[in-house]
CSV table of C-alpha atoms and ligand atoms in Angstrom, one decimal:
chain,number,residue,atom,x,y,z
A,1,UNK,CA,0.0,0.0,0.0
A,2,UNK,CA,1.4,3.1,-0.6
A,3,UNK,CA,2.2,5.1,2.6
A,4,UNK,CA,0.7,8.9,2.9
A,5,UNK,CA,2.2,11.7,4.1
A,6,UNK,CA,1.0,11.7,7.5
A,7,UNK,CA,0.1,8.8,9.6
A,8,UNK,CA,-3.7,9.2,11.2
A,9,UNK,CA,-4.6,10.4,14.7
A,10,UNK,CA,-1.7,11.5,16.6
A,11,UNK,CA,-1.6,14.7,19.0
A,12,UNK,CA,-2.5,16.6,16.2
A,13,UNK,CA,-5.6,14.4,15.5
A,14,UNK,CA,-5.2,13.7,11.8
A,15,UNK,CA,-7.5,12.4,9.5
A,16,UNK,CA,-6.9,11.4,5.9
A,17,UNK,CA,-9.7,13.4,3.7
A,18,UNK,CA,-8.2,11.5,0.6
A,19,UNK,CA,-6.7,12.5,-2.3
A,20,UNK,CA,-3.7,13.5,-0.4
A,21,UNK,CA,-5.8,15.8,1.5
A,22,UNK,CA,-5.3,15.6,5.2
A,23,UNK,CA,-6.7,17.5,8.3
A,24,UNK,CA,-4.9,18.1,11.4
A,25,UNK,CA,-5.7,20.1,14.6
A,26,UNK,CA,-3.4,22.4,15.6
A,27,UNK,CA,-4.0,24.4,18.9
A,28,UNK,CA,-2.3,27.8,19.1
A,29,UNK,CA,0.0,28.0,22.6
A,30,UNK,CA,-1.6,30.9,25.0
A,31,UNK,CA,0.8,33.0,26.7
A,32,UNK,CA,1.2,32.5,30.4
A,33,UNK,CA,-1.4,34.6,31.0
A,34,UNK,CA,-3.9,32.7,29.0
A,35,UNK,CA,-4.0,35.1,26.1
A,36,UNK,CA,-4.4,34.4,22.2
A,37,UNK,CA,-1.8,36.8,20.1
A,38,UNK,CA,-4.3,38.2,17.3
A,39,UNK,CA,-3.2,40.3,13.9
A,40,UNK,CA,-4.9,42.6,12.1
A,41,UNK,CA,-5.6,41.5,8.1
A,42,UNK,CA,-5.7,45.1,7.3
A,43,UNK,CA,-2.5,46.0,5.5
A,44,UNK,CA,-2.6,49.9,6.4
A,45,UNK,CA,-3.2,49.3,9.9
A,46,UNK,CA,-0.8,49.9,12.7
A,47,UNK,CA,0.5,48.0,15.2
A,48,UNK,CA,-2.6,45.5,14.2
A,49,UNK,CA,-1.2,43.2,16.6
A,50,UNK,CA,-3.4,42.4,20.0
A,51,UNK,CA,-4.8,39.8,22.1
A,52,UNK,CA,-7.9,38.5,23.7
A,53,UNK,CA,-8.7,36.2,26.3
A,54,UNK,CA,-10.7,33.7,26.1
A,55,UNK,CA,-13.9,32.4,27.9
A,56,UNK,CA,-14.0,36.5,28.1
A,57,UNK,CA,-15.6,39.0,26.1
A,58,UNK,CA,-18.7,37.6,23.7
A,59,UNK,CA,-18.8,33.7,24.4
A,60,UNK,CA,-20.5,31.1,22.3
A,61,UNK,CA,-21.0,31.6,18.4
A,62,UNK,CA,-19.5,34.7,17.1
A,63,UNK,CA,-19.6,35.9,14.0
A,64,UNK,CA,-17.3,38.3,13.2
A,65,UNK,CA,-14.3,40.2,15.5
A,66,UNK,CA,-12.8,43.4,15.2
A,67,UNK,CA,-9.8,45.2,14.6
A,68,UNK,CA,-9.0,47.5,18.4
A,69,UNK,CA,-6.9,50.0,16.1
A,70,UNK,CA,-9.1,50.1,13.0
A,71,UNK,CA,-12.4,48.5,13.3
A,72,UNK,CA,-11.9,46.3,10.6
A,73,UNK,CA,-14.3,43.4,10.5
A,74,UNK,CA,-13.6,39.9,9.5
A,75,UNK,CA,-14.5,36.3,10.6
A,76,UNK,CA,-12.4,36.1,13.9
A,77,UNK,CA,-10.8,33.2,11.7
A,78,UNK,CA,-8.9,35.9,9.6
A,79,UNK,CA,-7.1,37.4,12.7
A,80,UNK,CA,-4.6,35.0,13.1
A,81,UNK,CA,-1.0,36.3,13.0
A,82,UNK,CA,1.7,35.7,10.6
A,83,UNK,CA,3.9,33.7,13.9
A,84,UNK,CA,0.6,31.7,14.4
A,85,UNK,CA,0.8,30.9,10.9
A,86,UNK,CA,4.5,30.2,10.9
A,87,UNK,CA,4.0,28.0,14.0
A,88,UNK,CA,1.3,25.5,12.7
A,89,UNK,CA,3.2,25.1,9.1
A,90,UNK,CA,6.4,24.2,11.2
A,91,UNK,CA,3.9,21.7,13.2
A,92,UNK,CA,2.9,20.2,10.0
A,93,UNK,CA,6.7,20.5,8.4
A,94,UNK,CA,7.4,18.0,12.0
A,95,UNK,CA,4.5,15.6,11.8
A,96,UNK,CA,5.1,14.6,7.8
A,97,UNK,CA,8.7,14.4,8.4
A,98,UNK,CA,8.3,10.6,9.1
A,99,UNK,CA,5.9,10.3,6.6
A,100,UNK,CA,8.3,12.2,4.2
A,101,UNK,CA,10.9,9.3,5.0
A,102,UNK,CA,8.7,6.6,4.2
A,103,UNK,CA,7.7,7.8,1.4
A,104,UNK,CA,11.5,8.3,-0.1
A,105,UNK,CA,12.7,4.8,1.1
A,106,UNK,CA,9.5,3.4,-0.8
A,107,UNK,CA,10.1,5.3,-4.1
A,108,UNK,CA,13.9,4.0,-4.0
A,109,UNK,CA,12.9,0.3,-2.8
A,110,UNK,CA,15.0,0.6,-0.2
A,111,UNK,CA,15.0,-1.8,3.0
A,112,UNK,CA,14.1,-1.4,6.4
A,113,UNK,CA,17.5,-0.3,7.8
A,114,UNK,CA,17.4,2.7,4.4
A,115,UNK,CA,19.8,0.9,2.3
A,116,UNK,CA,20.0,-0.5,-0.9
A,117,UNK,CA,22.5,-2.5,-3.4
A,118,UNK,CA,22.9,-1.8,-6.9
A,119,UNK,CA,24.8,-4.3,-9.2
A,120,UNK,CA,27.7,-6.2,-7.9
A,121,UNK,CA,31.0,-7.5,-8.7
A,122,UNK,CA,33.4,-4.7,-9.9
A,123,UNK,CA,31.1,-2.3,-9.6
A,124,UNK,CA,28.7,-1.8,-7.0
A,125,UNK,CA,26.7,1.3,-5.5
A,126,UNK,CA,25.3,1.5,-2.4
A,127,UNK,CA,22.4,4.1,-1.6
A,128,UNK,CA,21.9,5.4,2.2
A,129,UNK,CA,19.0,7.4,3.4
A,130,UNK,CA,20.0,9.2,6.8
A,131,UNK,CA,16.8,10.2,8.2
A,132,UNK,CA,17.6,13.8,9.1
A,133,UNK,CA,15.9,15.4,13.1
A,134,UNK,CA,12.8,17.3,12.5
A,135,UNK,CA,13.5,21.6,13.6
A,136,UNK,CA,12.3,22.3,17.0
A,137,UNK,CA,9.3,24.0,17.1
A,138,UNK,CA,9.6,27.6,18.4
A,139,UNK,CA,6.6,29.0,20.2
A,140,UNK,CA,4.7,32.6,18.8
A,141,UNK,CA,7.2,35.5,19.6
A,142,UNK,CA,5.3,37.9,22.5
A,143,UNK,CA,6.4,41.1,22.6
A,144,UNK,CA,6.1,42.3,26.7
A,145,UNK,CA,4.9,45.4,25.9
A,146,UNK,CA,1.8,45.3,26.9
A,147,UNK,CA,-1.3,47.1,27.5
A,148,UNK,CA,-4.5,45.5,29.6
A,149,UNK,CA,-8.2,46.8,28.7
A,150,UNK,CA,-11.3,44.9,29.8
A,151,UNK,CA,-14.1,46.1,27.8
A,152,UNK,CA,-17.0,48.2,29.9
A,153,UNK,CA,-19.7,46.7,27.1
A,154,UNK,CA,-19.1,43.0,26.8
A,155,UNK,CA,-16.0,41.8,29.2
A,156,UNK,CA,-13.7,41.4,27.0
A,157,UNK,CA,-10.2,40.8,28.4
A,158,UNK,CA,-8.1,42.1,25.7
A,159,UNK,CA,-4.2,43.3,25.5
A,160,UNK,CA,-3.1,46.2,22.9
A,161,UNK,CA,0.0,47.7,22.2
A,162,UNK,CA,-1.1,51.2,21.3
A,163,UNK,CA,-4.0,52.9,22.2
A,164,UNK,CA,-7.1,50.9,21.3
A,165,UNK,CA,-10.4,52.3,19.8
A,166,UNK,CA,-12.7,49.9,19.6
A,167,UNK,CA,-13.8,46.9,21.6
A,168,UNK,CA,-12.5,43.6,19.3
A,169,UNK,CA,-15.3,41.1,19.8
A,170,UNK,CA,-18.2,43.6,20.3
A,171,UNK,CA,-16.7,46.5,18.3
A,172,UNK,CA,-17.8,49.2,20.8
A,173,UNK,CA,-16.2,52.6,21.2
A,174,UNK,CA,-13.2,52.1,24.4
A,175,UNK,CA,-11.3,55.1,23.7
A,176,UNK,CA,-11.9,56.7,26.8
A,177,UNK,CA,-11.7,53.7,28.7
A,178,UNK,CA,-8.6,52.2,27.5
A,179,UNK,CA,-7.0,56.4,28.5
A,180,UNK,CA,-8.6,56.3,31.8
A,181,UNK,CA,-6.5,53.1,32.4
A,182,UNK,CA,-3.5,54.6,31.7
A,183,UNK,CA,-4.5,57.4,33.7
A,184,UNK,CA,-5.2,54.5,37.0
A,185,UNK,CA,-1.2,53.4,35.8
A,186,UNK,CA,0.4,57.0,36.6
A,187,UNK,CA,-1.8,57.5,39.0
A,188,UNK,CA,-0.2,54.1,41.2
A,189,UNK,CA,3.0,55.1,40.4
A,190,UNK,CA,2.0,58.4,41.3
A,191,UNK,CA,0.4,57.6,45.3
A,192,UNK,CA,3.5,54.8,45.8
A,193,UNK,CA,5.7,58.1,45.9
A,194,UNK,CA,5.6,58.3,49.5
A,195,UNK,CA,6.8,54.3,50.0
A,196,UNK,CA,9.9,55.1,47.6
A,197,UNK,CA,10.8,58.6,49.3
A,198,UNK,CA,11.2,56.7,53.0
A,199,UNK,CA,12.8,53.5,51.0
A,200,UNK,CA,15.2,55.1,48.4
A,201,UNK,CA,15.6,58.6,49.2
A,202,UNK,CA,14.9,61.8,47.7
A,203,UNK,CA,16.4,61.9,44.8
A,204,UNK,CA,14.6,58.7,44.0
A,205,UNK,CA,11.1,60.1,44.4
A,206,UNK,CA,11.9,63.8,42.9
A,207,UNK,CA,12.9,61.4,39.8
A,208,UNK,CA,9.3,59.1,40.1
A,209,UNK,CA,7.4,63.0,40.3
A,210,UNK,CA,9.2,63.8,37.4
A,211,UNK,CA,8.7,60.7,35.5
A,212,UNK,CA,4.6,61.1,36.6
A,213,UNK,CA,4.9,64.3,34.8
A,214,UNK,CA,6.4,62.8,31.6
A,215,UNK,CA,4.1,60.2,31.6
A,216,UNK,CA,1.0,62.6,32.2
A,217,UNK,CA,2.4,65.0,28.8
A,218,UNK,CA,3.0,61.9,26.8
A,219,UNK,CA,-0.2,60.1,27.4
A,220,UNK,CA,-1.9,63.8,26.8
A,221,UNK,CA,0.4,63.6,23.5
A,222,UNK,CA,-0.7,60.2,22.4
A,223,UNK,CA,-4.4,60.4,23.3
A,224,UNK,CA,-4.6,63.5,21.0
A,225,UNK,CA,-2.6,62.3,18.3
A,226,UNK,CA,-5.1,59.2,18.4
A,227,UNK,CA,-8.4,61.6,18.2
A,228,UNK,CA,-6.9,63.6,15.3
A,229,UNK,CA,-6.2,60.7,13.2
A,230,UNK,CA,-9.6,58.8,14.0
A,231,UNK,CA,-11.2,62.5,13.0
A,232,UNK,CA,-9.1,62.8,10.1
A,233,UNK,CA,-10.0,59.5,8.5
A,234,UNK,CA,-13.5,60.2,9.6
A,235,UNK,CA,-13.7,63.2,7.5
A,236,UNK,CA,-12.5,61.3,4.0
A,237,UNK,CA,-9.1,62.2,4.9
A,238,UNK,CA,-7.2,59.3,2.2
A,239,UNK,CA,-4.3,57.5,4.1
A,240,UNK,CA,-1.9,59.8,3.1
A,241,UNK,CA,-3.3,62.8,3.5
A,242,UNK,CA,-3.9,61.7,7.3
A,243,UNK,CA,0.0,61.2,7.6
A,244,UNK,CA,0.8,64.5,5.8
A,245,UNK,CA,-1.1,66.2,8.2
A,246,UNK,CA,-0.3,64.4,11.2
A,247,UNK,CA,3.2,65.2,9.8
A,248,UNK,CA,2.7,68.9,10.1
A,249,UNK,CA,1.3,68.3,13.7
A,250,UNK,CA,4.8,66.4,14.7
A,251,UNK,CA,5.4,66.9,18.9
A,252,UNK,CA,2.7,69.9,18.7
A,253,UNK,CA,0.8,68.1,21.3
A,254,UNK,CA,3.4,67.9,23.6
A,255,UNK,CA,2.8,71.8,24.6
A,256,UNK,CA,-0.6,73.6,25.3
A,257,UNK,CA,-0.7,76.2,23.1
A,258,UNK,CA,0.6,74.4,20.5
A,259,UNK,CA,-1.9,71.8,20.6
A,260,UNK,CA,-4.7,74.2,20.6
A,261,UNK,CA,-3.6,76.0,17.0
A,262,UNK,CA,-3.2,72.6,15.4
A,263,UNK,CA,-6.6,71.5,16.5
A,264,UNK,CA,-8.1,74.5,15.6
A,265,UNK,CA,-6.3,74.7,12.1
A,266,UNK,CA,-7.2,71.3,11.8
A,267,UNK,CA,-10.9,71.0,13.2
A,268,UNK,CA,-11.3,74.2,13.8
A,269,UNK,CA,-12.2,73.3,17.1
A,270,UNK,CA,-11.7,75.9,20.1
A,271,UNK,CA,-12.3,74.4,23.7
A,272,UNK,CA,-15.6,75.9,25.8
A,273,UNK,CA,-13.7,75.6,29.2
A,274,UNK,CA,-10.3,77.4,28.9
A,275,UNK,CA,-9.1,77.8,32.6
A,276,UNK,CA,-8.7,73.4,32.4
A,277,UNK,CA,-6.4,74.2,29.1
A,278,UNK,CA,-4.4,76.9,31.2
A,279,UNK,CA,-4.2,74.7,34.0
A,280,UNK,CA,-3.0,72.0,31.8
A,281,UNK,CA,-0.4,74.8,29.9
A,282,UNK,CA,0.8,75.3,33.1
A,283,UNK,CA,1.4,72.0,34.1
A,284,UNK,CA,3.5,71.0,30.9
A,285,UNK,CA,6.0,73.7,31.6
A,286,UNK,CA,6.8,72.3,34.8
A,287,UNK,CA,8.5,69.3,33.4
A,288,UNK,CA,12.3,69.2,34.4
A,289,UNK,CA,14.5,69.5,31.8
A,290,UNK,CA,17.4,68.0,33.7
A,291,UNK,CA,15.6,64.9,33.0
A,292,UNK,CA,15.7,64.5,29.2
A,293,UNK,CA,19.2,66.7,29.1
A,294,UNK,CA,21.2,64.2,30.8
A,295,UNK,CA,21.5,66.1,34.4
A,296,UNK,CA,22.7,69.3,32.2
A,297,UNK,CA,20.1,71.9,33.0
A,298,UNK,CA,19.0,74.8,30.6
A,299,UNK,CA,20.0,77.9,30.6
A,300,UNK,CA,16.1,79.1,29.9
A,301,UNK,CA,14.5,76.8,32.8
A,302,UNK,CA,16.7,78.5,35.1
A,303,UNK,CA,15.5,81.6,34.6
A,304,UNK,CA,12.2,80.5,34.3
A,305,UNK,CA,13.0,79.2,37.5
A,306,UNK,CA,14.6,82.3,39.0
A,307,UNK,CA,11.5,84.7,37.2
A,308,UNK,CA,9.1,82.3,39.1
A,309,UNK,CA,10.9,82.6,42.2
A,310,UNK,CA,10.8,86.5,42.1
A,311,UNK,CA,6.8,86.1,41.2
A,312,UNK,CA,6.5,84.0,44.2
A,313,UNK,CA,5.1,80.9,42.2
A,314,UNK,CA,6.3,77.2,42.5
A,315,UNK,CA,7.8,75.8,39.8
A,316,UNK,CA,8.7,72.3,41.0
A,317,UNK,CA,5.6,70.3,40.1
A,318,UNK,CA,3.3,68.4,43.4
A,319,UNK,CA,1.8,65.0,43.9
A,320,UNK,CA,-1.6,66.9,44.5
A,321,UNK,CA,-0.9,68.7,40.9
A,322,UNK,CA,-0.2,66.0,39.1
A,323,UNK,CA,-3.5,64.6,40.9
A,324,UNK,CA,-5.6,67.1,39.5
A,325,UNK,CA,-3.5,67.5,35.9
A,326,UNK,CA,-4.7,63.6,35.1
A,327,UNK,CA,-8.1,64.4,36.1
A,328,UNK,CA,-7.6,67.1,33.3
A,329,UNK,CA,-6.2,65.5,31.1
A,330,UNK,CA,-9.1,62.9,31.2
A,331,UNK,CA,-11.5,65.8,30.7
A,332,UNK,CA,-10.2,67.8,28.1
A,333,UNK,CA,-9.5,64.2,26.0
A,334,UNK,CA,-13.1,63.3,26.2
A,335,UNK,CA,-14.3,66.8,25.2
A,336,UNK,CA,-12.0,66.6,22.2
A,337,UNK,CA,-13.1,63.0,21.5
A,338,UNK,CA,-16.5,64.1,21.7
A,339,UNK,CA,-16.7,67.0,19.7
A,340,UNK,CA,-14.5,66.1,16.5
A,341,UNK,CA,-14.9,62.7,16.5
A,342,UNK,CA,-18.4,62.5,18.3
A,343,UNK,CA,-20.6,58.8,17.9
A,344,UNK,CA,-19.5,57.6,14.6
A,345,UNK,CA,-17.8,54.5,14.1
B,1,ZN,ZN1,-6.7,47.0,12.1
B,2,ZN,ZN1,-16.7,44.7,24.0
């Protein structure tokens, strides 16, 4: 009889469909967590790569999933990543390499032991088949950094590595509840200050208030830049007009004023409450520039420093201000998110 390609059953369960068709069950490893890596199919999207848990979220019979970055729908089939699909060919590649062995030693008629003789006398040739090892099989590359949402609409337990948009199994608007998470991350760094200023000393938690700070701008930055490109594309922006202007926008969002001419160049948008945009203006300039000047500091934030001093105001930044800058940040990111993206998908 001649001998297929893979031999039935097995631990990958396989069963011959004829006609050198074969199924086999392969079951994609979860992380230690228990999380399933999932790519977007969208070729313009960006990072397209998340993960969901499962037994969360939408249980049972689903029929379609969605992109967190994008809200591309597909078949939840059609979000498996390119190491998922590298992993179960490399399965296969392992389970027919017996098969693959038999079958060679058959076409050649060779025996049991892989040999076989060919003439005699003078002149005589021996064949030898040296079964070579199958490759180990290397689990689906994780990348650690990581960003936890669970979504307020269905449960699902789902792990980004931007900011996420939508909801993947129930494609719901989580914007604002994926930046309010990062907001609960500073803010735990921000009230185990204390802990690290008796522990490690002072220069340890003037560093950690500092770092709060950065964190605070950057996540302003980043939840901004998000809302203008959803609001971009959701005007009929093409691709590539979104990147020309988000181009123009560069680190814009990094400072107050700044932010506010781009968005109102862009969306002509002007905010209703402008004491929480001064309050957040003032805020930014507080960051330390010894931080991010390798312990050199600038000639300008000392005499910002010095002019402050001479005013009377405090230019170190406070646990209770960073407090109440998050809290404003959360605000004015929700206003913006509401009035130029509003509830379209
Ligand atoms: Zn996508
Ligand atoms: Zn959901």
């Amino acid at each position: 009889m001649k001998k297929g390609l893979f031999k039935e059953g097995g631990p990958l369960e396989v069963k011959n469909l004829g006609n050198d068709q074969y199924h086999l069950t392969i079951t994609i490893p979860k992380d230690r967590d228990g999380r399933i890596a999932r790519e977007c199919p969208n070729s313009e999207c960006s990072p397209a790569y998340f993960k969901v848990t499962p037994g969360t979220g939408i249980t049972g019979g689903q029929d379609s999933a969605f992109c967190p970055y994008c809200r591309h729908e597909a078949e939840p089939n059609d979000f498996t990543t390119q190491e998922q699909i590298r992993y179960a060919k490399d399965m296969a590649i392992r389970e027919a390499h017996g098969g693959v062995n038999e079958m060679v030693k058959d076409a050649l008629g060779l025996d049991s032991r892989g040999k076989r003789k060919f003439g005699g006398g003078l002149l005589s040739i021996e064949m030898d088949l040296k079964p070579s090892q199958p490759k180990p099989v290397r689990r689906p590359f994780e990348d650690e950094v990581r960003r936890d949402v669970v979504c307020p609409h269905c449960t699902l337990d789902q792990t980004v590595f931007g900011l996420a948009a939508w909801c993947s199994d129930c494609g719901e608007d989580i914007f604002l509840t994926h930046v309010s998470a990062e907001i609960a991350v500073i803010r735990r760094m921000l009230n185990d200050i204390g802990r690290r200023e008796q522990d490690l000393g002072r220069r340890v938690s003037a560093k950690d208030l500092e770092n709060c700070l950065e964190d605070s701008v950057s996540l302003f930055e980043a939840a901004s830049k998000a809302v203008t490109r959803r609001a971009l594309k959701q005007r009929g922006d093409d691709s590539e007009a979104v990147e020309v202007n988000l181009k123009k926008v560069g680190n814009s969002f990094q400072n107050v004023d700044r932010s506010r001419e781009q968005l109102k160049k862009l969306f002509g948008y002007e905010p209703t409450n402008r004491a929480i945009w001064d309050r957040l203006g003032s805020s930014f300039e507080k960051r330390h520039p010894v931080t991010h000047n390798l312990g050199v500091v600038d000639k300008k934030y000392l005499e910002r420093a010095q002019q402050a001093e001479r005013e009377g105001r405090e230019v170190r930044i406070t646990e209770a201000e960073i407090e109440s800058l998050l809290k404003d940040i959360f605000q004015v990111i929700s206003e913006l998110h509401s009035e130029i993206i509003g509830n379209v998908r």
